[in-house]
Amino acid sequence: MTDKICIGSGLNTNFLAAGDAADLDVLLGQYKTYDQSHVEITARRLDVIVGGRIIEERAGVMQAVLEAHALKYVLHADHAINFMDLPNFDVHWALAEASVELCRRYGMTSMVMHSGNVPVSVWLDSRDQLLEFEREALKRLGDLAAEAGVQIAVENLIADPLGNKVVSGADPRRLAEQLAKADHPAIGGCLDFGHAFLSAPVENFDFLEAIKTFSEQVWHLHLHDNFGRPDLKGYADEGSRVSLGIGDLHLPMGWGSIDWTSVLPAMKFRKNTYAMIELRGRYRAVEDQVAATAKAFMDYWNDDLPLAGALTAVRSPEKK
């Protein structure tokens, strides 16, 4: 690790066909031509972990693909991991433990996982116990991660606008409190800017103030954009949601309405932060530009580029 705030940036593999090593190989070959140092590997697209167990043959195939390219990697552990799902905790734990082991084998030094969520009735009945259980599980996972040379980054998710479930980390300030109480050197935060922007109108918090507060716990980023319009499930087709600007669109930075001019200087990340991008596959035509934008953001946070230079890299779909 270094003394820099940001030590890497790059795209992810969320849109890959599950388990397709050949497609991963092609994608990484393209990615290494962009202005980026890292790739965030999406675990649920590897099919390496099955039922909480590593399938050794699959793990070896994927490792050979990763090692064939001059890139560094971080991991987004399976999106379904939920340390508040107490009836099924054992399988969530097995999946998290196997994910840390994959990071160790593949030389990945950062692993993203999701914060907990439960139905409203469960939350109202046992809020304090759920939060305490999650903290203890995170500390236990942090011990494993520290031994493997991995930093865990717990991500803020999107508040449920329909009110059916409580997403404990939807308000980044609350997630910051949870991580501070866990107080483990291998446990930090993953700030998903788009998720916070969508959660703010649902939970009635100030977007900029909340992410600024959370940023002090953060050492992993998910950079993307949207319009801050919660998805009320009125449009089943993703194309319609894109056209209307609804929901978690994972747009290139500058295509939505997040005010990056205010956001960039407000951040106070921990050292050794990864500035990673979560871009929808439908925007692959501009992924090289988005990678360059993330690199410019990283350079700004490292005091290697003025704010005006970083903002120049933000892309608008209205500009040719």
Coordinates of C-alpha atoms in Angstrom, one line a residue:
M1 CA 0.0 0.0 0.0
T2 CA 1.0 3.6 -0.4
D3 CA 0.4 7.0 1.2
K4 CA -1.9 8.1 -1.7
I5 CA -5.6 8.5 -1.2
C6 CA -6.5 6.6 -4.4
I7 CA -4.3 3.8 -5.6
G8 CA -6.3 2.5 -8.6
S9 CA -9.2 3.0 -10.9
G10 CA -11.1 1.0 -13.5
L11 CA -14.2 -0.7 -14.8
N12 CA -16.1 -3.9 -13.7
T13 CA -17.4 -7.1 -15.3
N14 CA -21.0 -7.0 -14.1
F15 CA -22.5 -7.5 -17.6
L16 CA -20.6 -10.6 -18.5
A17 CA -22.4 -13.9 -19.2
A18 CA -22.1 -16.0 -16.1
G19 CA -19.2 -18.4 -16.1
D20 CA -17.9 -17.5 -19.5
A21 CA -14.1 -17.6 -19.2
A22 CA -13.6 -16.9 -22.9
D23 CA -15.7 -13.7 -22.8
L24 CA -13.8 -12.6 -19.6
D25 CA -10.5 -13.1 -21.5
V26 CA -11.7 -11.0 -24.4
L27 CA -13.1 -8.3 -22.1
L28 CA -9.8 -8.0 -20.1
G29 CA -7.9 -7.8 -23.3
Q30 CA -10.0 -4.7 -24.2
Y31 CA -9.8 -3.2 -20.7
K32 CA -6.0 -3.3 -20.6
T33 CA -5.9 -0.8 -23.5
Y34 CA -7.8 1.8 -21.4
D35 CA -6.5 4.4 -18.9
Q36 CA -7.0 2.2 -15.8
S37 CA -5.0 0.1 -13.5
H38 CA -7.6 -2.2 -12.0
V39 CA -10.7 -4.2 -12.9
E40 CA -13.5 -5.0 -10.4
I41 CA -14.4 -8.7 -10.9
T42 CA -18.0 -9.4 -10.3
A43 CA -18.1 -12.7 -8.3
R44 CA -21.6 -13.8 -9.4
R45 CA -20.4 -13.8 -13.0
L46 CA -17.6 -16.3 -12.4
D47 CA -19.6 -19.3 -11.1
V48 CA -16.5 -20.2 -9.1
I49 CA -18.4 -20.4 -5.8
V50 CA -21.3 -22.9 -5.7
G51 CA -23.3 -23.4 -2.5
G52 CA -20.7 -21.5 -0.5
R53 CA -17.9 -23.8 -1.7
I54 CA -15.1 -23.0 -4.2
I55 CA -15.2 -25.3 -7.3
E56 CA -11.5 -25.8 -7.7
E57 CA -11.5 -26.6 -11.5
R58 CA -13.5 -23.4 -12.2
A59 CA -11.3 -21.4 -9.9
G60 CA -8.2 -22.5 -11.8
V61 CA -9.7 -21.7 -15.1
M62 CA -10.6 -18.1 -14.0
Q63 CA -7.3 -17.6 -12.4
A64 CA -5.5 -18.5 -15.6
V65 CA -7.6 -15.9 -17.4
L66 CA -6.9 -13.2 -14.8
E67 CA -3.1 -13.9 -14.8
A68 CA -2.9 -13.6 -18.6
H69 CA -3.5 -9.9 -18.5
A70 CA -1.4 -7.0 -17.2
L71 CA -4.1 -5.7 -14.8
K72 CA -4.7 -5.7 -11.1
Y73 CA -8.1 -6.9 -9.7
V74 CA -10.5 -6.3 -6.9
L75 CA -13.6 -8.3 -6.1
H76 CA -17.3 -7.5 -5.7
A77 CA -18.4 -10.4 -3.6
D78 CA -21.8 -11.9 -4.5
H79 CA -24.5 -9.2 -4.3
A80 CA -26.8 -11.6 -2.2
I81 CA -24.5 -11.7 0.9
N82 CA -26.7 -10.4 3.7
F83 CA -25.4 -10.7 7.3
M84 CA -28.9 -9.7 8.6
D85 CA -30.6 -12.8 7.0
L86 CA -30.3 -14.7 10.3
P87 CA -32.3 -17.8 9.3
N88 CA -29.9 -18.4 6.4
F89 CA -26.7 -16.9 8.0
D90 CA -24.6 -20.0 7.6
V91 CA -24.7 -20.0 3.8
H92 CA -24.1 -16.2 3.7
W93 CA -21.1 -16.7 5.9
A94 CA -19.8 -19.6 3.8
L95 CA -20.1 -17.4 0.7
A96 CA -18.3 -14.5 2.3
E97 CA -15.6 -16.7 3.7
A98 CA -15.0 -18.3 0.2
S99 CA -15.0 -14.9 -1.4
V100 CA -12.1 -13.8 0.9
E101 CA -10.3 -17.0 0.0
L102 CA -10.7 -16.1 -3.7
C103 CA -9.2 -12.7 -3.1
R104 CA -6.2 -14.3 -1.4
R105 CA -5.6 -16.7 -4.3
Y106 CA -6.1 -14.0 -7.0
G107 CA -4.1 -11.3 -5.2
M108 CA -7.1 -9.0 -4.8
T109 CA -6.6 -6.5 -2.0
S110 CA -10.2 -5.1 -1.8
M111 CA -13.5 -6.9 -1.6
V112 CA -16.9 -5.2 -1.7
M113 CA -19.9 -6.7 0.0
H114 CA -23.4 -5.4 0.6
S115 CA -24.8 -4.0 3.9
G116 CA -27.8 -5.8 5.4
N117 CA -31.5 -5.6 4.7
V118 CA -34.6 -7.2 6.1
P119 CA -38.4 -7.0 5.8
V120 CA -39.9 -4.0 7.8
S121 CA -41.6 -6.3 10.3
V122 CA -38.3 -8.0 11.2
W123 CA -36.5 -4.7 11.5
L124 CA -39.2 -3.3 13.9
D125 CA -39.0 -6.4 16.0
S126 CA -35.3 -6.8 16.3
R127 CA -33.4 -3.7 15.0
D128 CA -30.7 -3.6 17.7
Q129 CA -30.0 -7.3 17.6
L130 CA -29.7 -7.3 13.8
L131 CA -27.2 -4.4 13.9
E132 CA -25.2 -6.1 16.6
F133 CA -25.2 -9.4 14.8
E134 CA -24.0 -7.7 11.6
R135 CA -21.2 -6.0 13.4
E136 CA -20.0 -9.1 15.0
A137 CA -20.0 -11.0 11.7
L138 CA -18.1 -8.2 10.0
K139 CA -15.4 -8.2 12.8
R140 CA -15.1 -12.0 12.3
L141 CA -14.8 -11.6 8.6
G142 CA -12.4 -8.7 9.1
D143 CA -10.0 -11.1 11.0
L144 CA -10.0 -13.5 8.0
A145 CA -9.6 -10.6 5.6
A146 CA -6.6 -9.2 7.5
E147 CA -4.9 -12.6 7.4
A148 CA -5.4 -12.7 3.6
G149 CA -4.2 -9.1 3.0
V150 CA -7.7 -8.0 2.0
Q151 CA -9.7 -4.9 3.0
I152 CA -13.4 -5.3 3.2
A153 CA -15.6 -2.5 1.8
V154 CA -19.3 -2.5 2.9
E155 CA -21.5 -0.8 0.3
N156 CA -24.4 1.5 0.9
L157 CA -27.5 0.1 -1.0
I158 CA -30.7 1.7 -2.3
A159 CA -33.6 2.5 0.0
D160 CA -36.8 0.7 -0.9
P161 CA -39.2 3.3 -2.2
L162 CA -42.1 0.9 -1.8
G163 CA -41.4 0.5 1.9
N164 CA -41.4 -3.3 2.0
K165 CA -37.9 -3.7 3.4
V166 CA -35.4 -1.8 5.5
V167 CA -32.1 -1.3 3.9
S168 CA -29.9 -0.6 6.8
G169 CA -27.1 1.1 5.0
A170 CA -29.2 3.2 2.5
D171 CA -28.5 6.3 4.5
P172 CA -24.7 6.5 4.3
R173 CA -24.5 8.2 7.6
R174 CA -26.1 5.2 9.3
L175 CA -23.7 2.9 7.6
A176 CA -20.8 5.1 8.7
E177 CA -22.0 4.7 12.3
Q178 CA -22.3 0.9 11.9
L179 CA -18.7 0.6 10.6
A180 CA -17.4 2.9 13.3
K181 CA -19.0 0.7 16.0
A182 CA -17.5 -2.5 14.3
D183 CA -14.2 -0.7 14.6
H184 CA -12.0 -3.2 12.7
P185 CA -8.9 -2.2 10.8
A186 CA -9.8 -4.5 7.8
I187 CA -13.4 -3.2 7.6
G188 CA -14.3 0.0 5.7
G189 CA -16.9 1.4 3.4
C190 CA -17.7 1.3 -0.3
L191 CA -19.4 4.5 -1.4
D192 CA -21.9 4.0 -4.2
F193 CA -22.7 7.5 -5.4
G194 CA -25.7 6.4 -7.5
H195 CA -27.3 4.4 -4.6
A196 CA -26.9 7.4 -2.2
F197 CA -28.4 9.8 -4.8
L198 CA -31.5 7.5 -5.2
S199 CA -31.9 6.9 -1.4
A200 CA -31.8 10.6 -0.5
P201 CA -35.3 11.5 -1.6
V202 CA -36.7 8.2 -0.1
E203 CA -35.2 8.6 3.3
N204 CA -35.1 12.4 3.3
F205 CA -31.4 13.1 3.9
D206 CA -29.1 15.6 2.3
F207 CA -27.1 13.7 -0.4
L208 CA -23.9 15.7 -0.2
E209 CA -23.8 15.9 3.6
A210 CA -24.4 12.2 3.9
I211 CA -21.8 11.0 1.5
K212 CA -19.3 13.5 2.9
T213 CA -19.8 12.0 6.4
F214 CA -19.5 8.4 5.0
S215 CA -16.5 9.2 2.9
E216 CA -14.3 9.2 6.1
Q217 CA -14.9 5.5 6.4
V218 CA -14.5 4.8 2.7
W219 CA -11.7 3.0 0.8
H220 CA -13.6 1.7 -2.3
L221 CA -15.9 3.6 -4.7
H222 CA -18.6 2.8 -7.2
L223 CA -18.7 5.6 -9.7
H224 CA -21.8 6.0 -11.9
D225 CA -24.7 8.4 -12.4
N226 CA -28.5 8.7 -12.4
F227 CA -31.2 11.3 -12.0
G228 CA -32.2 10.6 -8.4
R229 CA -35.7 9.3 -9.4
P230 CA -36.6 6.2 -7.3
D231 CA -37.8 3.2 -9.2
L232 CA -41.4 2.5 -8.2
K233 CA -41.6 -0.5 -10.5
G234 CA -43.9 1.2 -13.0
Y235 CA -41.8 0.3 -16.0
A236 CA -40.6 -3.3 -16.5
D237 CA -38.4 -2.6 -19.5
E238 CA -35.0 -1.2 -18.7
G239 CA -35.0 0.8 -22.0
S240 CA -38.1 2.7 -20.8
R241 CA -36.4 3.4 -17.4
V242 CA -33.4 4.7 -19.3
S243 CA -35.5 6.9 -21.5
L244 CA -37.4 8.3 -18.5
G245 CA -34.3 8.6 -16.3
I246 CA -35.8 6.3 -13.6
G247 CA -33.9 4.2 -11.1
D248 CA -30.4 2.7 -10.7
L249 CA -29.3 3.3 -14.3
H250 CA -25.5 3.1 -13.8
L251 CA -24.9 5.8 -16.3
P252 CA -21.5 7.3 -17.3
M253 CA -20.6 10.1 -14.9
G254 CA -22.1 13.3 -16.3
W255 CA -25.1 11.7 -18.0
G256 CA -27.3 12.0 -15.0
S257 CA -27.8 14.8 -12.5
I258 CA -25.3 14.2 -9.7
D259 CA -23.4 17.4 -9.1
W260 CA -19.8 16.2 -9.4
T261 CA -18.6 19.8 -9.1
S262 CA -19.8 19.8 -5.5
V263 CA -19.1 16.1 -4.8
L264 CA -15.4 15.8 -5.7
P265 CA -14.1 18.4 -3.3
A266 CA -16.3 17.3 -0.4
M267 CA -14.8 13.8 -0.2
K268 CA -12.4 12.7 2.5
F269 CA -11.6 9.1 1.7
R270 CA -9.2 6.9 3.6
K271 CA -5.8 6.1 2.1
N272 CA -5.6 3.3 -0.4
T273 CA -9.0 3.9 -2.0
Y274 CA -10.0 2.2 -5.2
A275 CA -12.0 4.5 -7.6
M276 CA -14.0 1.8 -9.4
I277 CA -16.8 2.2 -12.0
E278 CA -20.1 0.3 -12.2
L279 CA -21.2 0.9 -15.7
R280 CA -24.2 -0.8 -17.4
G281 CA -23.2 -2.9 -20.4
R282 CA -25.4 -0.9 -22.7
Y283 CA -22.9 2.0 -22.4
R284 CA -19.9 0.0 -23.5
A285 CA -19.4 2.3 -26.5
V286 CA -18.1 5.0 -24.2
E287 CA -16.4 2.8 -21.5
D288 CA -12.9 4.0 -22.5
Q289 CA -14.1 7.6 -21.8
V290 CA -15.6 6.6 -18.5
A291 CA -12.4 4.9 -17.5
A292 CA -10.6 8.1 -18.3
T293 CA -13.1 10.1 -16.2
A294 CA -12.5 7.8 -13.2
K295 CA -8.7 8.2 -13.6
A296 CA -9.1 12.0 -13.7
F297 CA -11.2 11.8 -10.5
M298 CA -8.5 9.7 -8.9
D299 CA -5.8 12.2 -9.9
Y300 CA -7.8 15.0 -8.4
W301 CA -8.2 13.3 -5.1
N302 CA -4.4 12.6 -5.1
D303 CA -3.7 16.3 -5.8
D304 CA -2.2 15.4 -9.2
L305 CA -4.9 17.3 -11.1
P306 CA -6.9 20.5 -10.4
L307 CA -10.6 20.3 -10.0
A308 CA -11.2 22.0 -13.3
G309 CA -9.2 19.3 -15.0
A310 CA -11.2 16.5 -13.4
L311 CA -14.5 18.2 -14.3
T312 CA -13.4 18.5 -17.9
A313 CA -13.3 14.8 -18.0
V314 CA -16.9 14.4 -17.0
R315 CA -18.9 13.4 -20.1
S316 CA -22.2 14.9 -21.1
P317 CA -24.4 13.0 -23.7
E318 CA -25.3 16.5 -25.1
K319 CA -21.7 17.2 -26.1
K320 CA -20.2 15.8 -29.3

